[in-house]
Coordinates of N, CA and C in Angstrom, one line a residue:
X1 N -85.1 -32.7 9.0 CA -84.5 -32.0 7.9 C -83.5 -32.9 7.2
X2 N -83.7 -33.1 6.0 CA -82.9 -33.9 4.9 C -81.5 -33.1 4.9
X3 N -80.4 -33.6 5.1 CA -79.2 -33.2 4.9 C -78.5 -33.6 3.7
X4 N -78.9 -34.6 2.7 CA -78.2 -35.3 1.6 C -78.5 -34.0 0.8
X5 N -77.4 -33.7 0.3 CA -76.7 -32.8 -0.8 C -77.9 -33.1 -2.2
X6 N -78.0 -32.4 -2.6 CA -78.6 -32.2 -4.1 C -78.1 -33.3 -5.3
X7 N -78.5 -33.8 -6.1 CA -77.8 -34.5 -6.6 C -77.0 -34.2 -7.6
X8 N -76.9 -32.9 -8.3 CA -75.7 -32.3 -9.3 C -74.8 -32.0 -7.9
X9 N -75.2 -31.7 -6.5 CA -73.7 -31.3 -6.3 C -73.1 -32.2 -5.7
X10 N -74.1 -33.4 -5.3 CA -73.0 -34.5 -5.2 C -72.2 -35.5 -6.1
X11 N -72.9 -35.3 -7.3 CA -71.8 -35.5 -8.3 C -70.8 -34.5 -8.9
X12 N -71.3 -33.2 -8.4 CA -69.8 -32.3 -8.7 C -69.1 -32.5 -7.7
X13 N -69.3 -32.9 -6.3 CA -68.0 -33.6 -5.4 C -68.0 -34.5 -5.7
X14 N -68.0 -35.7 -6.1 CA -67.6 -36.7 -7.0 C -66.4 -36.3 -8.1
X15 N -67.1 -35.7 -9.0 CA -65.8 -35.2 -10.2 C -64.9 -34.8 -9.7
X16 N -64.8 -33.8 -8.4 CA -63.7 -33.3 -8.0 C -62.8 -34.1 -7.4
X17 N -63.6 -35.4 -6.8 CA -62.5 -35.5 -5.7 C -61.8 -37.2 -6.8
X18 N -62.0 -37.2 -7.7 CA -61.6 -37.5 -9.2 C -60.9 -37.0 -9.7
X19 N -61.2 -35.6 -9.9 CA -59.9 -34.8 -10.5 C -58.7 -34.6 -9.4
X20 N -58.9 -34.2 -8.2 CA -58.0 -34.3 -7.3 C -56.9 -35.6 -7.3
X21 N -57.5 -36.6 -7.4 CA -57.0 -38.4 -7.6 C -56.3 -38.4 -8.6
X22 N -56.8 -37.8 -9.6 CA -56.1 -38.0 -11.1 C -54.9 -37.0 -11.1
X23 N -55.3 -35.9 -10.7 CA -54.0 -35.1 -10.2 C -53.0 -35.3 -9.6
X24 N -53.0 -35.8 -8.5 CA -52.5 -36.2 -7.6 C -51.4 -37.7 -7.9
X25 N -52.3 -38.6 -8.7 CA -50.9 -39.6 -8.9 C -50.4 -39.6 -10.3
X26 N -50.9 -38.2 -10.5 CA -49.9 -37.7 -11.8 C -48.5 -36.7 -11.5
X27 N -48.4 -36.4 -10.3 CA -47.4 -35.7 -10.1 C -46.5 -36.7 -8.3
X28 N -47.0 -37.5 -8.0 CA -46.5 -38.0 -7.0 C -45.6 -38.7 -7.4
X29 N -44.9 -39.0 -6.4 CA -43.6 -40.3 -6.5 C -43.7 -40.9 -5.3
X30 N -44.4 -41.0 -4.7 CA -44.2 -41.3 -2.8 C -45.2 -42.7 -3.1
X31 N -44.8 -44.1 -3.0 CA -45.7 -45.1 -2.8 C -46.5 -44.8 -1.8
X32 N -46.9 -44.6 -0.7 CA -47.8 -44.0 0.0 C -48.9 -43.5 -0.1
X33 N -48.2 -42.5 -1.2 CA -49.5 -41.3 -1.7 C -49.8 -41.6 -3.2
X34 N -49.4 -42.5 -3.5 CA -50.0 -43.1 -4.7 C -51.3 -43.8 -4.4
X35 N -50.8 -45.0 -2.9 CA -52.1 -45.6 -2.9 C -53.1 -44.7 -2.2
X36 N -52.9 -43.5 -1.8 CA -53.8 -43.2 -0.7 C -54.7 -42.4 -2.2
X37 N -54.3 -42.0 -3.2 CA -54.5 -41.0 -4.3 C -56.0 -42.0 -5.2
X38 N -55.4 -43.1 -5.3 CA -55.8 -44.4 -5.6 C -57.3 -44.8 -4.9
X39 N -57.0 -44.8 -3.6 CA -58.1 -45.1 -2.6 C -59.1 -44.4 -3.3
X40 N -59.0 -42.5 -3.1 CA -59.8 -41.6 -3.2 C -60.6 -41.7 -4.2
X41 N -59.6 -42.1 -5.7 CA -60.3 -42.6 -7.1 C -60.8 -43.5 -7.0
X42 N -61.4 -44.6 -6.0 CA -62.3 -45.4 -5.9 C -63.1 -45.2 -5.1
X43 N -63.1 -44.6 -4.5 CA -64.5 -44.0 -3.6 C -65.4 -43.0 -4.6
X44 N -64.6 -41.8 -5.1 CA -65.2 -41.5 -6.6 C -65.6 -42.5 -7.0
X45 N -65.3 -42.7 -7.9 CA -66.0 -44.0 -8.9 C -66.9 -45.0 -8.4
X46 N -67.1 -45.1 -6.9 CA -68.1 -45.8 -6.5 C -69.3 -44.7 -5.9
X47 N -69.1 -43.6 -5.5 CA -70.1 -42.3 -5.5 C -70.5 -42.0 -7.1
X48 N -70.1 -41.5 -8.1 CA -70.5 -41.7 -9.5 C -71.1 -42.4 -9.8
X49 N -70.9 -43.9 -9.5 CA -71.7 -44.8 -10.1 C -73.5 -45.3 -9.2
X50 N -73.1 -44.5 -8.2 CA -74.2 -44.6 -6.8 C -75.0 -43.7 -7.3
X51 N -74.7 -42.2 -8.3 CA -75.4 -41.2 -8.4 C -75.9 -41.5 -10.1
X52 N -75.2 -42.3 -11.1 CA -75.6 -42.5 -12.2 C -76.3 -43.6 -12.4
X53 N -76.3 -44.6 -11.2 CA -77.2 -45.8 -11.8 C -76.0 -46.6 -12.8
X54 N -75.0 -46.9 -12.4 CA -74.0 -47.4 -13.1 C -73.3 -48.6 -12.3
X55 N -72.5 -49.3 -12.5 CA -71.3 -49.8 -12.3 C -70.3 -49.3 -11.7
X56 N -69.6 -49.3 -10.4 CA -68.0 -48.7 -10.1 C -67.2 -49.1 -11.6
X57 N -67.4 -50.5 -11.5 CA -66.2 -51.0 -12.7 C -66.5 -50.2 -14.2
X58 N -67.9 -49.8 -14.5 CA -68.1 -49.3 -15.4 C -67.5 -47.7 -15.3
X59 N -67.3 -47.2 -14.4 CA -67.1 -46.2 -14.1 C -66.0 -45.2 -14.1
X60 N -64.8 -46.6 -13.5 CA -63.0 -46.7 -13.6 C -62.8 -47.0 -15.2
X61 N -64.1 -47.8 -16.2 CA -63.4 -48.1 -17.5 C -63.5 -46.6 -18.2
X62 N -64.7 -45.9 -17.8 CA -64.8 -44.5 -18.6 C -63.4 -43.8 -18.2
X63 N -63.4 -43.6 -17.1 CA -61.8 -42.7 -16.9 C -60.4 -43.3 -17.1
X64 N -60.3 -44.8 -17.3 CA -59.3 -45.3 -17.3 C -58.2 -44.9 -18.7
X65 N -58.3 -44.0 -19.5 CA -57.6 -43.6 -20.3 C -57.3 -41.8 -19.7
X66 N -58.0 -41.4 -18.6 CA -57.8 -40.5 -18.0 C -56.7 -40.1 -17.3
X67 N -55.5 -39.3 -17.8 CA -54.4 -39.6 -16.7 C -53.6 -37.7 -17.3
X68 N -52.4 -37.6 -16.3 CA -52.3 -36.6 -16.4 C -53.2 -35.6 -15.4
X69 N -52.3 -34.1 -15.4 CA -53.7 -33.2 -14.8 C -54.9 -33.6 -15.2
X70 N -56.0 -33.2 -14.3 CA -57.2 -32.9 -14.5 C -58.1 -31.9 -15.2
X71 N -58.6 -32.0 -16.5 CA -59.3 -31.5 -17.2 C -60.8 -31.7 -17.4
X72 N -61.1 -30.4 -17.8 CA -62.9 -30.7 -18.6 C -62.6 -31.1 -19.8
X73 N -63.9 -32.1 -19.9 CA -63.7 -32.3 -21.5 C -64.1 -31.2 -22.3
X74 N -64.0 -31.3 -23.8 CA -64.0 -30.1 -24.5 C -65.2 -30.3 -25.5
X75 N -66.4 -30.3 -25.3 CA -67.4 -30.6 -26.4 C -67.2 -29.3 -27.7
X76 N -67.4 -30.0 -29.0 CA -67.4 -28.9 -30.0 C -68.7 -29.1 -30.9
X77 N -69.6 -27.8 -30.8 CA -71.0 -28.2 -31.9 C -70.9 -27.1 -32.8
X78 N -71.8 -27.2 -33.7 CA -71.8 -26.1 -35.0 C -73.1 -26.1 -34.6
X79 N -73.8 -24.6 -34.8 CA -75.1 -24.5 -35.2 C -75.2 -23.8 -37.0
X80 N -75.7 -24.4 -37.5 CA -76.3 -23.9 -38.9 C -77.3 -24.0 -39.2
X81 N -77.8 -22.6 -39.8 CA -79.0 -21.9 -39.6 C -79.6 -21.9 -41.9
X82 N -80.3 -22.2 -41.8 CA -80.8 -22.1 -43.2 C -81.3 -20.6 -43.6
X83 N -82.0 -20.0 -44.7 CA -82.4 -19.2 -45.2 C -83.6 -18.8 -44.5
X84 N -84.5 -19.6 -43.9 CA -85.8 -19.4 -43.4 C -85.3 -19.8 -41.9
X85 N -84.1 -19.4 -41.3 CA -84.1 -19.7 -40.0 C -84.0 -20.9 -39.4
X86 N -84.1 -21.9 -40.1 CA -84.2 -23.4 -39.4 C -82.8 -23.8 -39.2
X87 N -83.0 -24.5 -38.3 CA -81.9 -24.8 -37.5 C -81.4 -26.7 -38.4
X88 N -80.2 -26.7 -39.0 CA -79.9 -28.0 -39.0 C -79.9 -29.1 -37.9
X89 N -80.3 -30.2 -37.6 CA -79.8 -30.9 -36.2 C -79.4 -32.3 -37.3
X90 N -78.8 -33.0 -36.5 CA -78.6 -34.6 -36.9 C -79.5 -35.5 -35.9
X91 N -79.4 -36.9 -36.1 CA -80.1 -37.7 -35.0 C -79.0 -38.7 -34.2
X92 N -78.7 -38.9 -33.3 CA -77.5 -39.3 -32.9 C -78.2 -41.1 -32.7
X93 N -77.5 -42.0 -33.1 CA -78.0 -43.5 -33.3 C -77.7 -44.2 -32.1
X94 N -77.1 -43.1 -31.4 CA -76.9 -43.8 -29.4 C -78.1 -43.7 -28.9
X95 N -78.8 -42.6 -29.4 CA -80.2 -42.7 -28.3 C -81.8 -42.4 -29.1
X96 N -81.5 -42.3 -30.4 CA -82.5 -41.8 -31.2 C -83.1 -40.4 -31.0
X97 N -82.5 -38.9 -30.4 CA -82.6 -38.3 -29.9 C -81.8 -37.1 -31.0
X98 N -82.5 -36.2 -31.2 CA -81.5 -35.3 -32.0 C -80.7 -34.0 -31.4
X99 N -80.0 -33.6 -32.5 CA -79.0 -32.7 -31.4 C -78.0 -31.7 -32.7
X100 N -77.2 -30.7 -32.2 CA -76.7 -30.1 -33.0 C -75.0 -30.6 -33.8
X101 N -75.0 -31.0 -34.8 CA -73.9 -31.7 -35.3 C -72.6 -31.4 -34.2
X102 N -71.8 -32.6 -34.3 CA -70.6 -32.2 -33.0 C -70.3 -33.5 -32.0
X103 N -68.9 -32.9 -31.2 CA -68.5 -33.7 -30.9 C -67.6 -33.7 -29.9
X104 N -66.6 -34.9 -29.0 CA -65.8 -34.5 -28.7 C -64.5 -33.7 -29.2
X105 N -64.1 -32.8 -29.2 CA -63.0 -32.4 -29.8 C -61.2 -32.9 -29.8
X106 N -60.9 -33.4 -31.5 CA -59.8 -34.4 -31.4 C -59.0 -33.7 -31.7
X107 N -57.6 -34.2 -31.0 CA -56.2 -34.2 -31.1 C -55.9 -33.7 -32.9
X108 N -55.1 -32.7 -32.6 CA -54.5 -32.1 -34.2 C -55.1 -31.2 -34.7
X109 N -56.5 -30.7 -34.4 CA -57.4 -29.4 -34.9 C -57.7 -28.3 -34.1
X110 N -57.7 -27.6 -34.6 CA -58.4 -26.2 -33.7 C -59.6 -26.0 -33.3
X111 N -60.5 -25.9 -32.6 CA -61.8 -26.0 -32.5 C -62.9 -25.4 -33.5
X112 N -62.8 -24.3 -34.2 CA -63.1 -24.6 -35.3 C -63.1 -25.5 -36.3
X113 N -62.4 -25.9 -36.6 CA -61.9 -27.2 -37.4 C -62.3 -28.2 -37.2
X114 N -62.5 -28.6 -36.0 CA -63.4 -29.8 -35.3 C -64.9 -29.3 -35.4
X115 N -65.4 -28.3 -35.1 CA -66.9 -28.4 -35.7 C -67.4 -28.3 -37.3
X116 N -66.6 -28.0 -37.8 CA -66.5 -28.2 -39.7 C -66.5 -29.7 -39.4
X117 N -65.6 -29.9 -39.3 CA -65.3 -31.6 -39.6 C -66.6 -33.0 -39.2
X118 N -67.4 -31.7 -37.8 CA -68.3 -33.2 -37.5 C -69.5 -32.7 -38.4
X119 N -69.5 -31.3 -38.7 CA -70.7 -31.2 -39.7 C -70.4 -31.8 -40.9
X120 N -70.1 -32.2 -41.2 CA -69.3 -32.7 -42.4 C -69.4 -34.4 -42.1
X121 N -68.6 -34.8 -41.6 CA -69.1 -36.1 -41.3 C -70.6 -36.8 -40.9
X122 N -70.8 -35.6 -40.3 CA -72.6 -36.3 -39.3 C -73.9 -35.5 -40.1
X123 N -73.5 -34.7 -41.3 CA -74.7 -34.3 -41.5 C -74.4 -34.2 -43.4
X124 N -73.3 -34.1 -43.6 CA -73.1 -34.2 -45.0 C -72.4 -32.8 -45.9
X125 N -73.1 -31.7 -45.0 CA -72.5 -30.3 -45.4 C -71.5 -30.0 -44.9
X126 N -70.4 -29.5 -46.4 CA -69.4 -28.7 -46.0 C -70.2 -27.4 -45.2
X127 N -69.5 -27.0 -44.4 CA -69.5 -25.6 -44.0 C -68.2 -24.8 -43.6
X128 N -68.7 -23.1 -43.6 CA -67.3 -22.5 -43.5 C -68.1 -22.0 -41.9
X129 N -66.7 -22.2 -41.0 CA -67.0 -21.5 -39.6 C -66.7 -19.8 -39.6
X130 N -68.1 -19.3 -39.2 CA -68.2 -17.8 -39.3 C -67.4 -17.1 -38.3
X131 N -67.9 -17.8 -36.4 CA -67.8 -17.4 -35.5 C -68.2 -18.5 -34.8
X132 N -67.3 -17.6 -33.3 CA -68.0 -18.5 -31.8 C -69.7 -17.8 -31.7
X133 N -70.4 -18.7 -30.9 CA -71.4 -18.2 -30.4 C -71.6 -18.3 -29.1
X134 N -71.7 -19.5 -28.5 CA -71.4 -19.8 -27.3 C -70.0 -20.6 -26.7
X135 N -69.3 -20.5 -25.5 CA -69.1 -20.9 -24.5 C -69.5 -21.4 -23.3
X136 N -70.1 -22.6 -23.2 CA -70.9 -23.1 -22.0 C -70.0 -24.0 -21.2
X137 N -70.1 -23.7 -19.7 CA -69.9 -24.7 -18.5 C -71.6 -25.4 -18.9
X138 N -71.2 -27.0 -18.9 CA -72.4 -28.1 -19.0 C -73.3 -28.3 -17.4
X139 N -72.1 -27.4 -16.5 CA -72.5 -27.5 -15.1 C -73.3 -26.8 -14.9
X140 N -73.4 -25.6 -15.4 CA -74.2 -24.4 -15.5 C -75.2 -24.2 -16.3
X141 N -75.5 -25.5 -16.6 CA -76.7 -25.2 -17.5 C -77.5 -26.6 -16.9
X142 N -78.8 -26.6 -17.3 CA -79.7 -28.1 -16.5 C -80.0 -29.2 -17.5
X143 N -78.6 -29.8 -18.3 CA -78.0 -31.0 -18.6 C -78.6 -31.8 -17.3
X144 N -79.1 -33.2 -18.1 CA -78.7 -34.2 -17.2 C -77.7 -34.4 -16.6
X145 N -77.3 -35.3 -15.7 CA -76.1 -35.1 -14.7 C -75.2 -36.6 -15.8
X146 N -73.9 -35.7 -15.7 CA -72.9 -36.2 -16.4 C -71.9 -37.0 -16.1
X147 N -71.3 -37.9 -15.9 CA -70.0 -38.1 -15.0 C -68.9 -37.1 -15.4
X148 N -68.5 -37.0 -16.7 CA -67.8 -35.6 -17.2 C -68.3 -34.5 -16.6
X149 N -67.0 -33.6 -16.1 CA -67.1 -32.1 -16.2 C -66.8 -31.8 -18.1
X150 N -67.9 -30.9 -18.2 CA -67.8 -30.7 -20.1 C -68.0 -29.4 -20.1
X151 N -67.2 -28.4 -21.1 CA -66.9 -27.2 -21.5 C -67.5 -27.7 -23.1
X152 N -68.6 -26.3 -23.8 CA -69.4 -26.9 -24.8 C -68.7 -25.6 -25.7
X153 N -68.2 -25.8 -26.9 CA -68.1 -24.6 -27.4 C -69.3 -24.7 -28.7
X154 N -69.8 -23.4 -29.1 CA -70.8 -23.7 -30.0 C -70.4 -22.8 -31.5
X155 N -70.2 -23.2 -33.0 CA -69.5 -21.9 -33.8 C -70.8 -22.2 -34.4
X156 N -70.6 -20.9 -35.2 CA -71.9 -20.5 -36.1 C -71.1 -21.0 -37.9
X157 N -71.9 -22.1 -38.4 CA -71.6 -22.6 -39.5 C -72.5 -21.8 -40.5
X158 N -71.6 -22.1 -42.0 CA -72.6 -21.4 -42.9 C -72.0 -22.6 -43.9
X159 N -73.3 -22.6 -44.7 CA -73.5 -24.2 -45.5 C -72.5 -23.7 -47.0
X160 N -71.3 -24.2 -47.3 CA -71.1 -23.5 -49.0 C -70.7 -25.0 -49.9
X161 N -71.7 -26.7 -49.3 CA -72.1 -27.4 -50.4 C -72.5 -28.6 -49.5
X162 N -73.4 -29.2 -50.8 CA -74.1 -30.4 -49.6 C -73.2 -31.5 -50.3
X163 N -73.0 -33.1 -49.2 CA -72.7 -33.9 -49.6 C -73.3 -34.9 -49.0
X164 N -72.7 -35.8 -49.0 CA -73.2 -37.5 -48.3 C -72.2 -37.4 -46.6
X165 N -73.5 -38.2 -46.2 CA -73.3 -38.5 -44.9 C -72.0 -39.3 -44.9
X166 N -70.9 -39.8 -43.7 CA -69.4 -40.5 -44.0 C -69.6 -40.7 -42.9
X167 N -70.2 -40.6 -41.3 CA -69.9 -40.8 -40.4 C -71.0 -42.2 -39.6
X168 N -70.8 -42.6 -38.5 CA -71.8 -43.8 -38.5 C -72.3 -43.5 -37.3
X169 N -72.1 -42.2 -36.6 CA -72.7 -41.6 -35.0 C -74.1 -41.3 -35.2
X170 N -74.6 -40.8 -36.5 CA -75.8 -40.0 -36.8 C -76.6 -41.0 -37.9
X171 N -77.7 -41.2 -37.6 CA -78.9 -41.3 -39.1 C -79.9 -41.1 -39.5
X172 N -79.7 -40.0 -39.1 CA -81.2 -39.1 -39.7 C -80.2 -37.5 -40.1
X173 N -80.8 -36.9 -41.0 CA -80.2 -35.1 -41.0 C -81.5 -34.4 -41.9
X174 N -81.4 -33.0 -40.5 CA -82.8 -32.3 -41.3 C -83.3 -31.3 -40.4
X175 N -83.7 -29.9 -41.2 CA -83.6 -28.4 -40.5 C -85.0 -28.9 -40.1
X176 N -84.7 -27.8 -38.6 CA -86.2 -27.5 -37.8 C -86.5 -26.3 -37.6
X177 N -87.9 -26.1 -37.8 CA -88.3 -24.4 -37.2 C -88.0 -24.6 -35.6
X178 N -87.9 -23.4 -35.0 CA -87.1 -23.4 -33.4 C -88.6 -23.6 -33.0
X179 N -89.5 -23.7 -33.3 CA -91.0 -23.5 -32.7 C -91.4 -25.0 -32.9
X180 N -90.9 -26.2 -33.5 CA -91.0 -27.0 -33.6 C -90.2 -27.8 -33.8
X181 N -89.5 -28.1 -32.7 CA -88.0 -28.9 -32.3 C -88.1 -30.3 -32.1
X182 N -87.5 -31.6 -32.7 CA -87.7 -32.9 -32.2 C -87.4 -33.1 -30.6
X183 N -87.6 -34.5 -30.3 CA -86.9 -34.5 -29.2 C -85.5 -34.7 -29.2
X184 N -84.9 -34.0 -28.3 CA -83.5 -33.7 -28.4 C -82.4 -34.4 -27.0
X185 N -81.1 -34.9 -27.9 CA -80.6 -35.2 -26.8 C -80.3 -34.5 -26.0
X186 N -81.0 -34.4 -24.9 CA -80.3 -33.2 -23.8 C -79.0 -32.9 -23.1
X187 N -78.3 -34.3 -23.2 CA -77.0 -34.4 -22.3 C -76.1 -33.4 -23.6
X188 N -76.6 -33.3 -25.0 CA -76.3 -32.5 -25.8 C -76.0 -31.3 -26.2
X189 N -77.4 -31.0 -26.2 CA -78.1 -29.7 -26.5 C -79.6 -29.5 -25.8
X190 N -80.1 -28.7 -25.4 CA -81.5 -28.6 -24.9 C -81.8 -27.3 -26.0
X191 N -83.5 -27.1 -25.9 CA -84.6 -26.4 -26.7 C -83.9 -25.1 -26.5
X192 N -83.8 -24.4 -25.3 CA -83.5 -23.2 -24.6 C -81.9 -22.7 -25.2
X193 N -81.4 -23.6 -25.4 CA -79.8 -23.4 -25.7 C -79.9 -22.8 -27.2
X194 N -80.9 -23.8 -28.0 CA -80.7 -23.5 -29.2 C -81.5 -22.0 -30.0
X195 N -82.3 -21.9 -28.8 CA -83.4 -21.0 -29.2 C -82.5 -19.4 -28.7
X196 N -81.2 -19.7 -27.7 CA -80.5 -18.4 -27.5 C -79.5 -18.9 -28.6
X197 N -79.0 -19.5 -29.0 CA -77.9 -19.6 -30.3 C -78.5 -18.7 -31.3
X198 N -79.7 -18.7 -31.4 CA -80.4 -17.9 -32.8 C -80.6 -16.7 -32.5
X199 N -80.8 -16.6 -31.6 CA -80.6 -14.7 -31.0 C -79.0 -14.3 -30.8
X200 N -78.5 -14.9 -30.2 CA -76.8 -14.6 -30.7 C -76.1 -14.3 -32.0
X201 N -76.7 -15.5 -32.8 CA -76.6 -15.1 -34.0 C -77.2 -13.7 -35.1
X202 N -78.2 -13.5 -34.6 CA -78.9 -12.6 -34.8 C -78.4 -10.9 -34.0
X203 N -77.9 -11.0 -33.0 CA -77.4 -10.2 -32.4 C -75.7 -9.7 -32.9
X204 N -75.4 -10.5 -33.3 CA -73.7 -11.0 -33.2 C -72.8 -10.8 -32.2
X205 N -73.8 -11.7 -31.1 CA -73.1 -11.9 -29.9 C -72.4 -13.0 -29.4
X206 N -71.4 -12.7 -28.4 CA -70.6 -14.0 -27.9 C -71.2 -14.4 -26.6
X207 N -71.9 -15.5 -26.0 CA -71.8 -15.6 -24.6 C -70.8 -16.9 -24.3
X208 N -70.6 -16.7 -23.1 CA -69.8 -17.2 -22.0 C -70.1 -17.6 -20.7
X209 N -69.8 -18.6 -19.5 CA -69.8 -19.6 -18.4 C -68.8 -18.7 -18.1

């Protein structure tokens, strides 16, 4: 009988015992338990990087601006939907893979505001944000395995003018029938996700993780 854990949930005890570390020598003062806090964030970071096909060292540079409590990151996307139903996506120039405009979400905006802004940057259209549509845990859904814990918010955009592209994450932009979807970055967005966005929208429903 194989006893090794699954591989999402050995990287979700990885993240944790990361978050725990980052927690932990954010509120200590005891040299002691700093290094022992320390230790634990490198055993993470070397399980993460065992489970991603990475680097430890690569692994301490992603978190190394990580400090304070322990949080999920905060993904922010817009879906916008055209007249005939098609879904806008952009092409992201990290993987050649497409996906729904969006981003991490920055310091100084409200989350709506942050999905206006990356539509706007990464695909050229102003939009006005209608509504939420989704709320997703990224753990909860069958993403590739992430080093991030990610919370995905999704609003429902509506197009009121087109402009030029300003951003350099994206280069391609261009609506799809949901029945004929590019390949998509998945660590992103997947087929399934986008194909319940349009029934939500259609519904005028909210879901939630």
């Amino acid at each position: 009988m194989n006893a090794t854990p699954p591989l999402n949930r050995r990287l979700e005890q990885a993240r944790r015992l990361l978050a725990l570390a980052q927690t932990g020598l954010h509120y200590t003062t005891a040299v002691f338990d700093k290094e022992r806090y320390e230790e634990i964030a490198t055993i993470a970071h070397e399980q993460i990087a065992e489970i991603a096909s990475m680097e430890a060292g690569e692994v301490a540079d992603l978190f190394a601006f990580e400090s304070g409590y322990a949080n999920p990151k905060l993904d922010v996307r817009c879906a916008v939907f055209n007249a005939s139903g098609q879904i806008l996506l952009v092409r992201e120039a990290a993987d050649g893979r497409w996906s729904l405009p969006g981003g991490w979400a920055d310091v100084g905006l409200s989350p709506a505001e942050n999905a206006a802004k990356e539509v706007r940057e990464e695909s050229g259209y102003t939009v006005d944000i209608v509504r939420l549509l989704a709320a997703w845990d990224t753990a909860k859904h069958p993403h590739p395995p992430s080093v991030f814990h990610i919370w995905k918010l999704v609003f429902l955009g509506e197009i009121v003018q087109t402009g030029d592209v300003i951003g350099v994450e994206t280069d391609a932009v261009e609506f799809f029938r949901l029945d004929d979807l590019p390949p998509l970055s998945l660590g992103r967005i997947m087929p399934a996700q986008i194909r319940r966005l349009d029934t939500l929208r259609r519904g005028g429903e909210v879901e939630f993780d």
